[in-house]
CSV table of C-alpha atoms in Angstrom, one decimal:
chain,number,residue,atom,x,y,z
A,1,MET,CA,-110.3,-4.0,94.9
A,2,ILE,CA,-111.1,-7.5,92.6
A,3,GLU,CA,-114.4,-7.7,95.2
A,4,THR,CA,-116.0,-4.5,96.5
A,5,LEU,CA,-120.0,-6.5,97.9
A,6,SER,CA,-121.7,-4.9,100.0
A,7,ASN,CA,-123.5,-6.9,102.6
A,8,THR,CA,-122.8,-10.4,101.4
A,9,THR,CA,-123.5,-13.3,103.3
A,10,LYS,CA,-119.6,-14.5,103.4
A,11,SER,CA,-118.0,-14.8,107.1
A,12,ILE,CA,-114.3,-14.4,106.3
A,13,LEU,CA,-112.1,-11.5,104.8
A,14,PHE,CA,-108.9,-12.2,102.5
A,15,ALA,CA,-106.7,-9.2,102.2
A,16,SER,CA,-104.0,-9.4,100.2
A,17,ASP,CA,-100.2,-8.0,100.6
A,18,ILE,CA,-99.1,-6.2,98.3
A,19,PHE,CA,-98.3,-8.7,95.1
A,20,GLY,CA,-102.7,-8.6,95.4
A,21,ILE,CA,-105.0,-11.1,93.7
A,22,SER,CA,-102.5,-12.9,91.9
A,23,ASP,CA,-102.3,-16.6,91.0
A,24,ALA,CA,-100.5,-16.8,93.9
A,25,PHE,CA,-102.9,-15.4,96.1
A,26,LEU,CA,-105.7,-17.2,94.2
A,27,ALA,CA,-103.8,-20.3,95.1
A,28,LEU,CA,-104.0,-20.0,98.7
A,29,MET,CA,-107.9,-19.2,98.9
A,30,GLU,CA,-107.9,-22.9,96.9
A,31,ASP,CA,-105.4,-25.0,99.7
A,32,THR,CA,-107.4,-23.3,102.6
A,33,ASP,CA,-111.0,-24.8,101.5
A,34,LEU,CA,-112.1,-21.3,102.3
A,35,VAL,CA,-112.9,-19.4,98.5
A,36,ASN,CA,-116.5,-20.0,98.5
A,37,ASN,CA,-117.2,-18.2,101.8
A,38,SER,CA,-113.9,-15.8,101.9
A,39,LEU,CA,-114.3,-12.2,100.2
A,40,LYS,CA,-110.9,-11.3,97.9
A,41,ILE,CA,-109.4,-8.0,98.6
A,42,SER,CA,-106.5,-6.2,97.5
A,43,PRO,CA,-105.1,-2.6,97.3
A,44,TYR,CA,-105.6,-2.3,93.5
A,45,PRO,CA,-108.6,-1.9,91.5
A,46,GLN,CA,-107.0,-4.4,88.7
A,47,PRO,CA,-108.0,-7.9,89.4
A,48,HIS,CA,-104.7,-8.8,88.5
A,49,ILE,CA,-101.3,-7.3,88.3
A,50,ASN,CA,-97.7,-9.6,87.4
A,51,PHE,CA,-94.8,-8.2,89.3
A,52,LYS,CA,-91.4,-9.7,89.0
A,53,ASN,CA,-90.5,-8.8,91.8
A,54,GLU,CA,-91.5,-7.7,95.6
A,55,GLN,CA,-89.5,-3.9,94.9
A,56,GLN,CA,-91.8,-3.9,92.1
A,57,ALA,CA,-94.2,-4.5,93.3
A,58,TYR,CA,-93.9,-1.8,96.5
A,59,GLN,CA,-93.5,0.8,94.2
A,60,TYR,CA,-96.5,-0.1,93.1
A,61,PHE,CA,-97.6,-0.3,96.2
A,62,GLN,CA,-96.7,3.2,97.1
A,63,GLU,CA,-97.4,4.6,93.7
A,64,HIS,CA,-101.2,3.8,94.2
A,65,GLY,CA,-101.5,5.5,98.0
A,66,GLY,CA,-99.6,3.5,99.8
A,67,ILE,CA,-101.0,2.1,103.2
A,68,ASP,CA,-103.6,4.6,103.9
A,69,ALA,CA,-105.7,4.2,101.2
A,70,TYR,CA,-106.0,0.4,101.6
A,71,ILE,CA,-106.8,1.5,104.9
A,72,LEU,CA,-109.4,3.3,103.3
A,73,ALA,CA,-110.6,1.1,101.5
A,74,LEU,CA,-110.8,-2.1,103.8
A,75,THR,CA,-112.7,0.2,106.5
A,76,ASP,CA,-115.6,0.7,103.8
A,77,ILE,CA,-115.9,-2.5,102.9
A,78,LEU,CA,-115.6,-3.5,106.1
A,79,LYS,CA,-118.4,-1.4,107.7
A,80,ASP,CA,-120.7,-2.5,104.3
A,81,ASN,CA,-119.8,-6.6,104.6
A,82,VAL,CA,-122.1,-6.7,108.6
A,83,HIS,CA,-122.0,-10.8,108.2
A,84,ILE,CA,-118.3,-10.5,108.8
A,85,LYS,CA,-117.2,-12.7,111.3
A,86,HIS,CA,-112.6,-13.4,110.9
A,87,VAL,CA,-110.2,-11.6,108.6
A,88,VAL,CA,-107.0,-12.4,107.2
A,89,GLY,CA,-104.2,-10.4,106.7
A,90,PHE,CA,-100.7,-10.4,104.4
A,91,SER,CA,-98.3,-7.9,105.3
A,92,ALA,CA,-99.5,-5.0,104.6
A,93,GLY,CA,-103.0,-6.0,104.0
A,94,GLY,CA,-102.5,-8.0,108.0
A,95,ALA,CA,-100.8,-4.0,109.2
A,96,ALA,CA,-104.1,-2.3,107.5
A,97,LEU,CA,-107.2,-4.4,109.3
A,98,TYR,CA,-104.7,-3.9,112.4
A,99,LYS,CA,-105.3,-0.4,112.8
A,100,ILE,CA,-108.5,-0.2,110.7
A,101,MET,CA,-109.6,-3.5,113.5
A,102,SER,CA,-108.2,-0.8,116.8
A,103,ASN,CA,-110.9,1.9,115.4
A,104,LEU,CA,-114.4,0.0,114.9
A,105,THR,CA,-116.4,-0.6,117.8
A,106,ASN,CA,-117.7,-4.3,116.7
A,107,ASN,CA,-115.8,-6.8,118.5
A,108,ASN,CA,-116.9,-9.9,117.0
A,109,ILE,CA,-114.9,-10.0,114.6
A,110,SER,CA,-111.4,-12.2,114.7
A,111,LEU,CA,-108.1,-11.4,112.8
A,112,THR,CA,-105.4,-13.6,112.0
A,113,LEU,CA,-102.5,-11.1,110.6
A,114,PHE,CA,-99.2,-12.8,108.7
A,115,TYR,CA,-95.7,-11.1,109.1
A,116,PRO,CA,-97.8,-7.5,109.3
A,117,GLY,CA,-94.4,-5.5,109.9
A,118,GLN,CA,-96.6,-1.8,108.9
A,119,ILE,CA,-98.1,-2.9,112.1
A,120,ARG,CA,-95.1,-0.4,113.5
A,121,TYR,CA,-96.8,2.4,112.8
A,122,PHE,CA,-99.5,1.7,115.2
A,123,LEU,CA,-97.9,0.4,118.1
A,124,ASP,CA,-100.8,3.3,119.6
A,125,LYS,CA,-103.8,0.9,118.3
A,126,HIS,CA,-105.3,-1.6,120.0
A,127,PRO,CA,-108.0,-4.0,118.1
A,128,ASN,CA,-111.4,-4.4,120.6
A,129,SER,CA,-111.2,-8.4,119.8
A,130,PRO,CA,-109.5,-11.8,119.4
A,131,CYS,CA,-105.5,-10.7,117.3
A,132,HIS,CA,-103.6,-13.6,116.1
A,133,ILE,CA,-100.4,-12.0,114.9
A,134,ILE,CA,-97.8,-15.1,112.9
A,135,PHE,CA,-94.5,-12.7,112.8
A,136,PRO,CA,-91.4,-13.9,110.2
A,137,ASN,CA,-88.3,-15.0,112.6
A,138,SER,CA,-87.4,-10.8,112.1
A,139,GLU,CA,-87.8,-8.3,109.6
A,140,SER,CA,-84.7,-6.6,107.8
A,141,HIS,CA,-86.3,-2.6,107.8
A,142,PHE,CA,-87.1,-2.4,111.6
A,143,SER,CA,-86.1,-4.4,115.1
A,144,LEU,CA,-89.2,-7.1,115.0
A,145,PRO,CA,-88.3,-7.7,119.2
A,146,ASP,CA,-89.0,-4.2,120.1
A,147,VAL,CA,-92.6,-3.8,118.6
A,148,VAL,CA,-93.4,-8.0,119.4
A,149,GLU,CA,-92.5,-5.7,123.0
A,150,VAL,CA,-94.6,-3.5,122.8
A,151,LEU,CA,-98.1,-6.1,122.0
A,152,GLU,CA,-97.2,-8.0,124.4
A,153,GLN,CA,-99.1,-5.7,126.5
A,154,GLN,CA,-102.1,-6.0,124.4
A,155,SER,CA,-104.6,-9.1,125.9
A,156,HIS,CA,-106.8,-9.9,123.2
A,157,ILE,CA,-103.2,-10.6,121.2
A,158,LYS,CA,-101.6,-13.7,120.4
A,159,MET,CA,-98.5,-13.5,119.0
A,160,GLU,CA,-96.1,-16.6,117.5
A,161,GLN,CA,-92.6,-15.7,116.3
A,162,ASN,CA,-91.7,-18.9,112.9
A,163,LYS,CA,-88.4,-19.8,111.7
A,164,TYR,CA,-89.5,-19.0,108.2
A,165,GLN,CA,-88.9,-15.4,106.9
A,166,HIS,CA,-91.3,-12.1,105.5
A,167,GLY,CA,-93.4,-13.9,102.5
A,168,PHE,CA,-93.8,-17.5,103.9
A,169,MET,CA,-97.5,-17.7,102.9
A,170,ASN,CA,-96.8,-16.1,99.5
A,171,LYS,CA,-95.1,-18.8,96.8
A,172,ASP,CA,-94.0,-15.3,94.5
A,173,SER,CA,-92.3,-14.5,97.7
A,174,ARG,CA,-88.4,-15.4,98.1
A,175,GLY,CA,-89.6,-16.1,101.6
A,176,PHE,CA,-91.5,-18.5,101.3
A,177,ASP,CA,-91.5,-21.6,102.7
A,178,LEU,CA,-94.1,-24.6,101.2
A,179,ASN,CA,-93.6,-27.0,105.5
A,180,ALA,CA,-94.8,-23.3,106.7
A,181,TYR,CA,-97.1,-22.9,103.5
A,182,ASN,CA,-99.0,-26.4,104.7
A,183,HIS,CA,-99.1,-25.6,107.7
A,184,TYR,CA,-101.1,-22.4,108.3
A,185,CYS,CA,-103.3,-23.6,105.4
A,186,ARG,CA,-104.2,-26.3,107.6
A,187,ILE,CA,-104.8,-23.5,110.7
A,188,LEU,CA,-106.6,-21.1,108.6
A,189,ASN,CA,-109.3,-24.2,107.8
A,190,ASN,CA,-110.0,-24.5,111.7
A,191,LEU,CA,-112.1,-20.9,110.3
A,192,LYS,CA,-115.0,-22.8,108.3
A,193,PRO,CA,-118.3,-21.1,110.0
């Protein structure tokens, strides 16, 4: 975790994907103009790791506790930061936040989740607050239509599926798409308190 602040007055929490707090993630923060009002959280204790590719990042993520460790760390941070009003998660960060918000009773936190593929393991969970999930066109490791079908049954969830690939918001990902990135950065700018 790059930031483990407790009782901060920042109102937005960004949970990175398996690349952690990379230059690309920091650029995203700058491009949304939310950097001064946001906590930046990574699944790793090191502040910055340079991965050669997604396979290397995924292996490192798994070796350091995977999704379960990320869920525990994010839960502690959310419990300690009562001013958080919105969480934004990418891939593993999004799936972890989905599960956490299904267990927390605080309904004052809304969610924006980008391509949270591991959400497929938590389909029995239901967040108690407004949740906007942005899925890619498809996922290579599971049937995205099956996941969407289950999530459509939840009243708090707004879903959209676009034409882009997993990782479209991460400049380090082979799925990165500049048009999608610019579009969703504009949407994220609306999160300003």
